Coordinates of C-alpha atoms in Angstrom, one line a residue:
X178 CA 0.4 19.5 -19.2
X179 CA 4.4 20.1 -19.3
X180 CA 6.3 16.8 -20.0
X181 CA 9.2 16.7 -17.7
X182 CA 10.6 13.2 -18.4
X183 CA 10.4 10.8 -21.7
X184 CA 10.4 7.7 -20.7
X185 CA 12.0 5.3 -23.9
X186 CA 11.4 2.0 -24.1
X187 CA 11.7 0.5 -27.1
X188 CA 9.1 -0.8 -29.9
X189 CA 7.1 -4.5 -29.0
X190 CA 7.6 -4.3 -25.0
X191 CA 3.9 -4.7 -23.7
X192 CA 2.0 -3.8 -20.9
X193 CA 3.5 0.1 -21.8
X194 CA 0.2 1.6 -20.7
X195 CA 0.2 0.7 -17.2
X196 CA 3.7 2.5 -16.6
X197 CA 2.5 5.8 -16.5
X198 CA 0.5 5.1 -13.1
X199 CA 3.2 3.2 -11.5
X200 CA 5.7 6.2 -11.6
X201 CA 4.6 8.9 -9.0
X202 CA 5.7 11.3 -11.5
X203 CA 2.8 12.5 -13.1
X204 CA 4.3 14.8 -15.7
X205 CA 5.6 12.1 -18.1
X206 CA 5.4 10.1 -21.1
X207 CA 6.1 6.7 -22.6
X208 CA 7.8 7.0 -26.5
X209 CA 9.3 3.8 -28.6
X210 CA 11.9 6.5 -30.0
X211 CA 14.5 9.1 -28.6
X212 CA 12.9 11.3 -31.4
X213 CA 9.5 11.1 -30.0
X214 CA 10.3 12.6 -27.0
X215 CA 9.2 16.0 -25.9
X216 CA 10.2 15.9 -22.1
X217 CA 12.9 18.1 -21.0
X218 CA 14.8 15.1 -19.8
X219 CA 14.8 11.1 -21.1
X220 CA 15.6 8.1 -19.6
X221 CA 16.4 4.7 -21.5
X222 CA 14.3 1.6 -19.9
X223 CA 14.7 -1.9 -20.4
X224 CA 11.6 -3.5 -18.8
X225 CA 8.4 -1.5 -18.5
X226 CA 8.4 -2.7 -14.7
X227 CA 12.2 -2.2 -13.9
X228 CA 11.9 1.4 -12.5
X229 CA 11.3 1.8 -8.6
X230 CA 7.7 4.0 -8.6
X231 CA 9.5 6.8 -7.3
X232 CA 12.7 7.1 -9.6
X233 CA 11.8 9.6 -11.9
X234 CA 10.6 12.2 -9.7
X235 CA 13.8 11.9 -7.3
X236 CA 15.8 12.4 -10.1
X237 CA 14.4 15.0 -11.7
X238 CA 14.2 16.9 -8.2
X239 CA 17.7 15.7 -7.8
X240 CA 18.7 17.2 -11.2
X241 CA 17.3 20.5 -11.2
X242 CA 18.2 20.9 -7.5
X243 CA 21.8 21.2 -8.3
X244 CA 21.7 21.8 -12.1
X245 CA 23.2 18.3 -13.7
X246 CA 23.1 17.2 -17.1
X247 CA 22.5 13.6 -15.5
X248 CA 21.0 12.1 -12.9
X249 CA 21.3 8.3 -11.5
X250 CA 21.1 6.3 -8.2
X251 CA 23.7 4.5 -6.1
X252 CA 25.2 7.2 -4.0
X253 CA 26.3 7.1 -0.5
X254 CA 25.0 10.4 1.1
X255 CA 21.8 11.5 0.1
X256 CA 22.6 13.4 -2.5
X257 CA 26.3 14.0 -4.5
X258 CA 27.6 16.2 -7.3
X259 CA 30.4 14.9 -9.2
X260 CA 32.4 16.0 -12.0
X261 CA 33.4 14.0 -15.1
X262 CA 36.5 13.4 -13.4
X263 CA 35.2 12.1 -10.5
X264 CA 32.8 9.7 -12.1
X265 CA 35.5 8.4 -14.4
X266 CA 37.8 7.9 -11.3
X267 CA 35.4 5.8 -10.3
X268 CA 34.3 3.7 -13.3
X269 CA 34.9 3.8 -17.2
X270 CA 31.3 2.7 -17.7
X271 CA 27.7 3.8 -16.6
X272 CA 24.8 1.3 -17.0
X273 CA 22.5 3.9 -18.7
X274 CA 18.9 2.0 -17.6
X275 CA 17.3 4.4 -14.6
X276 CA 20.0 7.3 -15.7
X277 CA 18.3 10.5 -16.7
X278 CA 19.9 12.5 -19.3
X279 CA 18.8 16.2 -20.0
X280 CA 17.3 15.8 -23.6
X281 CA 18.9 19.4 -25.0
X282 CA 22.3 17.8 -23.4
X283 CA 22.0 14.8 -25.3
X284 CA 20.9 16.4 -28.6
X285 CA 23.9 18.2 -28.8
X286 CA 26.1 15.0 -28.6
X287 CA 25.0 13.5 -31.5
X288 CA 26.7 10.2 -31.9
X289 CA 25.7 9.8 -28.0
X290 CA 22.3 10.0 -28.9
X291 CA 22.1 7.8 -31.5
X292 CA 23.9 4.9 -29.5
X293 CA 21.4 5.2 -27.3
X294 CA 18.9 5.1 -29.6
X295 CA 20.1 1.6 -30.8
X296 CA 19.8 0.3 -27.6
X297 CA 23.2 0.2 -26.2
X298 CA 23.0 -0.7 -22.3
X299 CA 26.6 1.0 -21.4
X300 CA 28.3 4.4 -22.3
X301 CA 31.8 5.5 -21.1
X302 CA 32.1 8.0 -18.4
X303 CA 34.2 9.6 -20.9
X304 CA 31.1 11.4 -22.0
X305 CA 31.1 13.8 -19.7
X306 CA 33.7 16.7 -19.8
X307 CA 35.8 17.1 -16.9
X308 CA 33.9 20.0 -15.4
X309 CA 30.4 18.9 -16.4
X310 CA 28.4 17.3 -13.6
X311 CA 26.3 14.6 -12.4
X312 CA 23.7 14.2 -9.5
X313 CA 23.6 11.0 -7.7
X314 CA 21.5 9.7 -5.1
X315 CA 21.2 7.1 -2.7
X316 CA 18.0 5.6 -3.9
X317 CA 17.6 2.7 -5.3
X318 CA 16.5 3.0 -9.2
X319 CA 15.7 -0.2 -10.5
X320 CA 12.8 -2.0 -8.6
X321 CA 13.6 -4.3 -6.2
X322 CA 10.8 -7.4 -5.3
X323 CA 7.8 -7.0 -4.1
X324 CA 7.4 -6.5 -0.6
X325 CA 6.2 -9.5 1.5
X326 CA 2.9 -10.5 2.7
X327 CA 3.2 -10.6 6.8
X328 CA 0.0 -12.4 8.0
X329 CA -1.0 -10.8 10.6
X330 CA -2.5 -13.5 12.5
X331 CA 1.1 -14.4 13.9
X332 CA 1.7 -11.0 15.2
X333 CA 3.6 -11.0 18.5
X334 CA 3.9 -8.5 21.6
X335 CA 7.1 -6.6 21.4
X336 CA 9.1 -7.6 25.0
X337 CA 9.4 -5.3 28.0
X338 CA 7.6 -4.7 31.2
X339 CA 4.9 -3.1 29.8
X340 CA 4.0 -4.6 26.9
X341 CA 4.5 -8.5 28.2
X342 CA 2.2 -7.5 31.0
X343 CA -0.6 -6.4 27.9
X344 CA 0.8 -9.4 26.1
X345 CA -0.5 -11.6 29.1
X346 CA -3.5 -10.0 29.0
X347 CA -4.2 -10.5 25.3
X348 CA -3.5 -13.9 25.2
X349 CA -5.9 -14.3 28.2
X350 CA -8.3 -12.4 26.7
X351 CA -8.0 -14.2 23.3
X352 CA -8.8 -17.8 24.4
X353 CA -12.2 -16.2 26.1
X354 CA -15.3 -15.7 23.4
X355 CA -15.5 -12.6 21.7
X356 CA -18.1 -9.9 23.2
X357 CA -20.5 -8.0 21.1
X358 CA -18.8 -4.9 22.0
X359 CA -17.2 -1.9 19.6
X360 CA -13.7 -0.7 20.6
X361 CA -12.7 2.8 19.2
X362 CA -9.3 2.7 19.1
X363 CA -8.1 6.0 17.6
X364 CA -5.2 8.3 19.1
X365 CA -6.6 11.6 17.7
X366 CA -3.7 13.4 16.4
X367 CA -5.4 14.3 12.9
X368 CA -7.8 16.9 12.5
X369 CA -10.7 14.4 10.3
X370 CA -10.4 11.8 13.6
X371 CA -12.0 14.5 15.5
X372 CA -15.7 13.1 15.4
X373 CA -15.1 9.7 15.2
X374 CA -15.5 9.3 19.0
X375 CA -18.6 11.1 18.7
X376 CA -19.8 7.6 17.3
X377 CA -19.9 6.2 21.0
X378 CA -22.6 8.7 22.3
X379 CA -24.9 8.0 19.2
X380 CA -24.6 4.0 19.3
X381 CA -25.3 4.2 22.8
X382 CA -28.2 6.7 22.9
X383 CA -29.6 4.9 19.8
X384 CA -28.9 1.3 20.6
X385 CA -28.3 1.1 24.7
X386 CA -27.3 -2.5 24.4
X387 CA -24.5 -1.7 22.1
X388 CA -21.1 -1.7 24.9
X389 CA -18.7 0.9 23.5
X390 CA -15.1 1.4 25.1
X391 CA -13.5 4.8 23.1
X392 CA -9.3 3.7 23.8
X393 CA -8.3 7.1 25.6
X394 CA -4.7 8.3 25.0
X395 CA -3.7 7.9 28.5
X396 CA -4.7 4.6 28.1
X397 CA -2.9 3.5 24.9
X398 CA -0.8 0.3 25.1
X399 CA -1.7 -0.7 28.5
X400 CA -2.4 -3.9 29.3
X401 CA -6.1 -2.6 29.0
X402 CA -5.6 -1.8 25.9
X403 CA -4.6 -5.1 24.8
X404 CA -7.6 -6.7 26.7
X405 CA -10.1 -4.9 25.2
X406 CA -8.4 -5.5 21.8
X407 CA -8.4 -9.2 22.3
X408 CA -12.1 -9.7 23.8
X409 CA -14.2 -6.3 21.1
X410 CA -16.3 -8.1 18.1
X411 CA -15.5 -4.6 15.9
X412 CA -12.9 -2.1 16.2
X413 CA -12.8 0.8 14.5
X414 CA -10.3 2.8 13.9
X415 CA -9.0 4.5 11.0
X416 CA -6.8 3.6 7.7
X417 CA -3.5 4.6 9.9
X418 CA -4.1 2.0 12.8
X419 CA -0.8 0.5 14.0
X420 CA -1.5 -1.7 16.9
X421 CA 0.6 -4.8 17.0
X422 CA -1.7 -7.1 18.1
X423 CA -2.7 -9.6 16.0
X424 CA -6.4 -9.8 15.2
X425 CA -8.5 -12.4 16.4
X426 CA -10.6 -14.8 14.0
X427 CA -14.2 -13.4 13.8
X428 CA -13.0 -9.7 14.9
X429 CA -14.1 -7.0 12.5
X430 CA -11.4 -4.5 11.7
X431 CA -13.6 -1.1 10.4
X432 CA -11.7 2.0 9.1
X433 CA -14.7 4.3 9.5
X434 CA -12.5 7.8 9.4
X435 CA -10.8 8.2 6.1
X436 CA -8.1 11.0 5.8
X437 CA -8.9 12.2 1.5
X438 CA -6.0 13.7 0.4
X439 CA -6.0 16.0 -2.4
X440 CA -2.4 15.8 -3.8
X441 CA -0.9 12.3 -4.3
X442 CA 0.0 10.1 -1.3
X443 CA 0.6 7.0 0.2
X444 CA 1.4 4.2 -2.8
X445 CA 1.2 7.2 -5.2
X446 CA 3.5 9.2 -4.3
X447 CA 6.2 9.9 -0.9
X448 CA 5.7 13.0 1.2
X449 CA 9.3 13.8 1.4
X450 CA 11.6 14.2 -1.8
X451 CA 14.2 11.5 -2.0
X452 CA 12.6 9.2 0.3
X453 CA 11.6 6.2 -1.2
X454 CA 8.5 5.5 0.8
X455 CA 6.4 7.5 2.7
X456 CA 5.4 7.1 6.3
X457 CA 1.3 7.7 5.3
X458 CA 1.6 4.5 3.5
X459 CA -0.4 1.8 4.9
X460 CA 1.5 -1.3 4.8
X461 CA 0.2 -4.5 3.1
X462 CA -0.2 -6.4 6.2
X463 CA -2.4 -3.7 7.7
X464 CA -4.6 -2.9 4.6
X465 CA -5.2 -6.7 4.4
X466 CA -6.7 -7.0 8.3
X467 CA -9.5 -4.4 7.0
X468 CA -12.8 -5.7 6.5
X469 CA -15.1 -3.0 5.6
X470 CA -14.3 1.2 5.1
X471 CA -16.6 4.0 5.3
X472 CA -16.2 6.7 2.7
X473 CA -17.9 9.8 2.4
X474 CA -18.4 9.8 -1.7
X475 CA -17.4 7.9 -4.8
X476 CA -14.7 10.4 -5.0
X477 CA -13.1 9.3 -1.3
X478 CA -13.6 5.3 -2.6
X479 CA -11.7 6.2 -5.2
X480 CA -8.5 7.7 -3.3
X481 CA -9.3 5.1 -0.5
X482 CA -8.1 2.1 -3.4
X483 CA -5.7 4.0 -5.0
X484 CA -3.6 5.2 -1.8
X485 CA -3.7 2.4 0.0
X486 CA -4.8 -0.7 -2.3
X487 CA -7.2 -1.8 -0.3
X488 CA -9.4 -3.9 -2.3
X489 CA -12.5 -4.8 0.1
X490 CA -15.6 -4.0 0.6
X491 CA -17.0 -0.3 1.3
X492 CA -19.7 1.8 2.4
X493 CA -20.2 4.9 0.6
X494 CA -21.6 8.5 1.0
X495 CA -21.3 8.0 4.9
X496 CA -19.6 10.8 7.4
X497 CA -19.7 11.0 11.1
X498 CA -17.8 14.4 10.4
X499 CA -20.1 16.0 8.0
X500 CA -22.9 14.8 10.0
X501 CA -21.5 16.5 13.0
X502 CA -21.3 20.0 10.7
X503 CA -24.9 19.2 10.2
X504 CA -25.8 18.8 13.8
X505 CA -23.6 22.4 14.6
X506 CA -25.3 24.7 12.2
X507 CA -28.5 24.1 13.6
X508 CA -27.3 25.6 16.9
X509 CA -28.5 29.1 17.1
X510 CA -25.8 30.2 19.0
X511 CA -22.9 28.8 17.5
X512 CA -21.1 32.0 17.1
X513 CA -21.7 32.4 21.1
X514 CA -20.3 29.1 22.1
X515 CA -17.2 29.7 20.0
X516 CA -16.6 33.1 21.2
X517 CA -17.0 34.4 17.9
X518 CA -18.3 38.2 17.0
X519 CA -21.3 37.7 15.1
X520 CA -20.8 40.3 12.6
X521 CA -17.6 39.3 11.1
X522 CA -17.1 37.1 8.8
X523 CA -14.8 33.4 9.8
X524 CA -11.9 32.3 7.7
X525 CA -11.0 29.2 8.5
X526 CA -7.4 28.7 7.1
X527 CA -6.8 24.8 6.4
X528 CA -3.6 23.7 6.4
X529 CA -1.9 20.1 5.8
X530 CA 0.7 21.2 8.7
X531 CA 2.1 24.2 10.5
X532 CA 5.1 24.5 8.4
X533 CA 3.7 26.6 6.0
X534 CA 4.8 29.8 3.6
X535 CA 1.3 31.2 4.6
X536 CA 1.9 34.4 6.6
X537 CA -1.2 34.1 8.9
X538 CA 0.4 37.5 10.9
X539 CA 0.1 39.5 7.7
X540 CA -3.5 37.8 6.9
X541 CA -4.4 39.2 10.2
X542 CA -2.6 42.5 10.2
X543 CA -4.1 43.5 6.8
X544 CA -7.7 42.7 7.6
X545 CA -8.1 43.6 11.5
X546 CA -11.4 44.4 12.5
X547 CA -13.1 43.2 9.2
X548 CA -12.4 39.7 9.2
X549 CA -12.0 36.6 11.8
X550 CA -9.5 33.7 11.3
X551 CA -8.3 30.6 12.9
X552 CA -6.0 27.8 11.8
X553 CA -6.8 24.0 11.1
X554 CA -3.9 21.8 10.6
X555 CA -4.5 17.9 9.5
X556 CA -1.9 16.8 11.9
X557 CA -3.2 19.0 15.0
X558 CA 0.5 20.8 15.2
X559 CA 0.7 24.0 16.7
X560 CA 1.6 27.1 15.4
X561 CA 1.5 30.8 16.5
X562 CA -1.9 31.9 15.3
X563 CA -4.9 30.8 16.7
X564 CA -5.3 27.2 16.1
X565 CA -8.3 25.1 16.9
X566 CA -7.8 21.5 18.0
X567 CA -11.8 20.5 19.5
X568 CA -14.8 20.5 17.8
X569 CA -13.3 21.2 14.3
X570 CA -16.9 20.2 12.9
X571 CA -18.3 23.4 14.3
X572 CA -15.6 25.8 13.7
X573 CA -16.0 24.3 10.1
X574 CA -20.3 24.7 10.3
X575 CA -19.3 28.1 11.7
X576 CA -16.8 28.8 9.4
X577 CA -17.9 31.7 5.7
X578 CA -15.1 31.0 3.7
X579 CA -12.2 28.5 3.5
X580 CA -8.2 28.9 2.5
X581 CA -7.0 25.5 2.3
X582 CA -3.0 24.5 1.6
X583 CA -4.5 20.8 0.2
X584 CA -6.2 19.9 3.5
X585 CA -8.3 16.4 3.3
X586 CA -10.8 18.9 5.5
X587 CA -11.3 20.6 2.2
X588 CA -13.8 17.9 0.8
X589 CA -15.4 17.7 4.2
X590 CA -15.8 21.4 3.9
X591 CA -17.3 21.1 0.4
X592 CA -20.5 20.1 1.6
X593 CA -21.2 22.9 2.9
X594 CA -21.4 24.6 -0.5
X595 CA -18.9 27.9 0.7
X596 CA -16.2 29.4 -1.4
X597 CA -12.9 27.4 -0.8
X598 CA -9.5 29.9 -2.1
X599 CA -6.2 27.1 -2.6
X600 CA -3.0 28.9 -1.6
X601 CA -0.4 26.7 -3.6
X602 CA 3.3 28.1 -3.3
X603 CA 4.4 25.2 -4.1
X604 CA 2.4 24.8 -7.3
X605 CA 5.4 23.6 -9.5
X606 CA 5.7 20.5 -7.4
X607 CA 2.3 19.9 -6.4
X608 CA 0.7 19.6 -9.4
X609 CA 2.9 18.7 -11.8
X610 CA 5.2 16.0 -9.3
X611 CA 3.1 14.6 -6.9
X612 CA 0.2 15.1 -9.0
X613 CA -3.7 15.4 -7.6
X614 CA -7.1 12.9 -7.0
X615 CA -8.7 15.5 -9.2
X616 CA -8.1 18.4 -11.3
X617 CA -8.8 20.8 -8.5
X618 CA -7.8 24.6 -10.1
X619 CA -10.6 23.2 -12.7
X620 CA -13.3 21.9 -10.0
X621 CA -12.6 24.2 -6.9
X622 CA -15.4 26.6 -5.6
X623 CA -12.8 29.4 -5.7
X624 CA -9.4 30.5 -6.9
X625 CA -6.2 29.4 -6.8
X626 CA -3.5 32.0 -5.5
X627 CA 0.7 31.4 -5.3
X628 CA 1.2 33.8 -2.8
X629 CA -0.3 35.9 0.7
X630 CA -0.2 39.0 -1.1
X631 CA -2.0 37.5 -4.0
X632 CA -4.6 35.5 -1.2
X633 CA -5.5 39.1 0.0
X634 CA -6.3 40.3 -2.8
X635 CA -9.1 37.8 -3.9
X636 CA -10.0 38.5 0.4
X637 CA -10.4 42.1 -0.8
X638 CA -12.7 41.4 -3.5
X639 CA -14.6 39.1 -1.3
X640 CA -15.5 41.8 1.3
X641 CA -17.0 43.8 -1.3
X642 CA -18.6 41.6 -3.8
X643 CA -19.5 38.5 -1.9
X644 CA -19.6 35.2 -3.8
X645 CA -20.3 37.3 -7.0
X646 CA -16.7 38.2 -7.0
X647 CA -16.0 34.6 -8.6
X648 CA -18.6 33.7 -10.9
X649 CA -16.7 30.2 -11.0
X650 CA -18.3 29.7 -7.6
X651 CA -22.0 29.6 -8.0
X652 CA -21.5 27.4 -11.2
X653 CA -18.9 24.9 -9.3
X654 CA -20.0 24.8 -5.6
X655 CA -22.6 22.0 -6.3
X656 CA -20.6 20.3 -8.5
X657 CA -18.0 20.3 -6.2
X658 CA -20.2 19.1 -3.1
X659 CA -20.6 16.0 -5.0
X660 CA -16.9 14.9 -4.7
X661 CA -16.5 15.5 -1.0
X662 CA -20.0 14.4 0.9
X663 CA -23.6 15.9 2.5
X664 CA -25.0 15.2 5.7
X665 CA -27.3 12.2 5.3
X666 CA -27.9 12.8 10.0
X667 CA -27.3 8.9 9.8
X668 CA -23.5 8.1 9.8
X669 CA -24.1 5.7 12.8
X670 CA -26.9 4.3 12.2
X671 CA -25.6 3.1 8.4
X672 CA -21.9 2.1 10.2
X673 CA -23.2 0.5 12.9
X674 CA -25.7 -1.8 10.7
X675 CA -22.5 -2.1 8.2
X676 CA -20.9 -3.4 11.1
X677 CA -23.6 -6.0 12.4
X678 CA -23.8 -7.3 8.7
X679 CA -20.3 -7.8 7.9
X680 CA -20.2 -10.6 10.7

């Protein structure tokens, strides 16, 4: 892999190993020496843990966004260019721990680089010619404290007409025993929550004295809401669960749908450059009400710990959704009930949302008659094509091939053993910024391509050789099946008795 940024910190400091996974830059190194380096750009460290997470990628992107020889934090807007002269108007001296200097820069200003070298913790602005520029911006660099622990218990109901009328009903409704009831309390905006509802039917028509209320969206933050929040044994939800209510002693909090990203996320890594969190982030307070998650591998645990930090307990190898896939490709008349002609083969193109640099109009202009798509997005958002939004698990059972942009439906998918093709555009700062769970161009069932014209090519071949046009896929499919999960036809069964045994 291409090292983007040297991290130098100095011969004797310990604990130098665990840096790497702290920054959400992926394409870096640690080195004692300005010599050792091989990244195209350095920074200069004082404390192995004195670097926000984030810093080196948003200076980097910062850097090579507007073509700086350095790079720092502390600016006003989100992001400024300044000249020497401007950044000596402003101060004779630059603190150089969390500034990133280009390394071919710096090794062309000798004496420069060897103060740095011996450790000097200021440089004059004079360094910089008057035309020569820097890139600021206004994150923080150097770590700040960790965040507080909010107990959750002492959570209050936000004011206002509607939420002290479900705050009266809560605290009614907490004083009263708890009932062996399951709330599902999930507002169904991603595309992975789609079967969790599902779960109702199945407890009830396998258990009937199991009392399931599914929250509906109409019925979201009512005070009905809040009373069947403050009177349900379990609710289960998923790992993006927001309510504000506090939860009561005895209640069983249970993320049974798990969104597996691909590339980084959550603690690892924001969504948006020069942010300094990111909204997918479960926040400590939340991850510490959980008391059990369902996963669908060893692969999803894995992500589940490392994206959120949530450190409790977990069943494995369990999914409502793949179990509902299951249930749809037994249906001999699928294609019917989707509206589907049966002679064509489905492309279902997965996307992470509809802001994309897919052309689905040229996709379908280019293979009219000869192949079938429709559009999967994680976050439900429209776009122009045809877009599903209900009963994703069948149009993924009904589904030949996949294209996915790094959708989490891709490991549901997997299961299925089908080719998946990755359209990456954005290659540069997928893999090598934000960095992926696994190395997927080595693992996936299929190609990688960087661009629509390139995507209907390896389409082309598809047609006319089948899965023999990528011998890759035969030899990975069942390797890759492994990482994203099978039907076991027992999701509820295994969550439900989860459930009853976590008590």
């Amino acid at each position: 892999m291409t090292i983007d940024v040297s991290l130098i910190v100095g011969a004797g400091q310990s604990g130098v190993e665990s840096m790497t996974g702290k920054q959400s830059l992926r394409s870096l190194e640690i080195v004692d020496r300005l010599s050792d380096a091989t990244g195209t750009w350095v920074m200069f460290v004082r404390r192995v843990d004195g670097l926000d997470r984030h810093a080196a990628k948003n200076l980097l992107l910062a850097a090579e966004a507007t073509g700086a020889a350095l790079a720092m934090g502390g600016a006003q807007a989100e992001l400024e260019v300044l000249t020497g002269v401007q950044v000596q108007s402003r101060s004779p001296f630059m603190d150089v721990h969390g500034v990133l200097f280009n390394r071919q820069w710096l090794h062309a200003r000798q004496p420069l680089g060897d103060e740095l070298a011996q450790g000097v913790r200021e440089i004059a602005t004079t360094v910089l010619g008057s035309t020569e520029t820097i890139a600021l911006i206004s994150q923080a660099i150097i770590a700040g404290p960790p965040p507080t622990v909010i107990d959750g218990s002492k959570a209050v109901v936000r004011a206002g007409p509607v939420s002290r009328l479900a705050g009266l009903a809560f605290s009614v409704a907490r004083v009263l025993p708890l009932s062996p009831r399951v709330v599902i309390d999930v507002d169904g905006s991603r595309a992975i929550d789609s079967a969790l509802a599902a779960l109702s039917q199945q407890w009830q028509a396998q258990h009937g004295k199991v009392q399931v209320e599914v929250i509906s969206k109409q019925g979201r933050n009512s005070w009905r809401h809040a009373w069947q929040l403050g009177r349900a044994r379990w609710v289960v939800t998923n790992e993006r669960f927001i309510s504000r209510l506090p939860k009561r002693e005895g209640q069983q909090l249970v993320v049974a749908a798990f969104e597996v990203p691909l590339v980084r996320s959550g603690r690892d890594n924001p969504d948006w450059v020069l942010q300094p969190t990111s909204e997918r982030r479960p926040s400590r307070s939340q991850v510490e009400r959980w008391d059990l998650a369902v996963t669908s591998s060893p692969f999803a645990t894995q992500v589940l710990r490392s994206s959120s930090g949530y450190e409790g307990p977990v069943l494995e190898g369990v999914s409502a959704f793949a179990d509902a896939m299951a249930a749809a490709l037994s249906e001999p008349d699928l294609h019917d009930r989707l509206e589907l002609v049966p002679s064509l083969p489905l492309v279902l193109l997965a996307l992470r949302s509809a802001q994309t640099q897919l052309s689905v109009e040229s996709l379908t202009h280019a293979f009219a008659g000869r192949l079938q798509f429709v559009v999967v997005t994680d976050d439900l958002s429209r776009s122009d094509a045809k877009q599903v939004v209900d009963d994703l698990p069948s149009w993924c059972a009904a589904a030949d091939l996949m294209v996915t942009e790094w959708s989490s439906l891709t490991m549901e998918f997997a299961g299925l053993q089908r080719p998946i093709l990755a359209f990456q555009a954005d290659a540069l700062d997928v893999v090598r910024r934000r960095g992926t769970y696994a190395d997927l161009p080595k693992v996936l069932p299929g190609p990688c391509v960087g661009s629509t014209g390139e995507l209907i090519e390896r389409l082309e071949s598809w047609l006319a050789h089948g899965d023999h046009a990528w011998p890759e896929f035969v030899e990975r499919s069942a390797a890759f099946a492994t990482l994203g999960c099978r039907s076991t036809g027992d999701a509820a069964v295994r969550i439900l008795e989860a459930m009853e045994g976590a008590r």
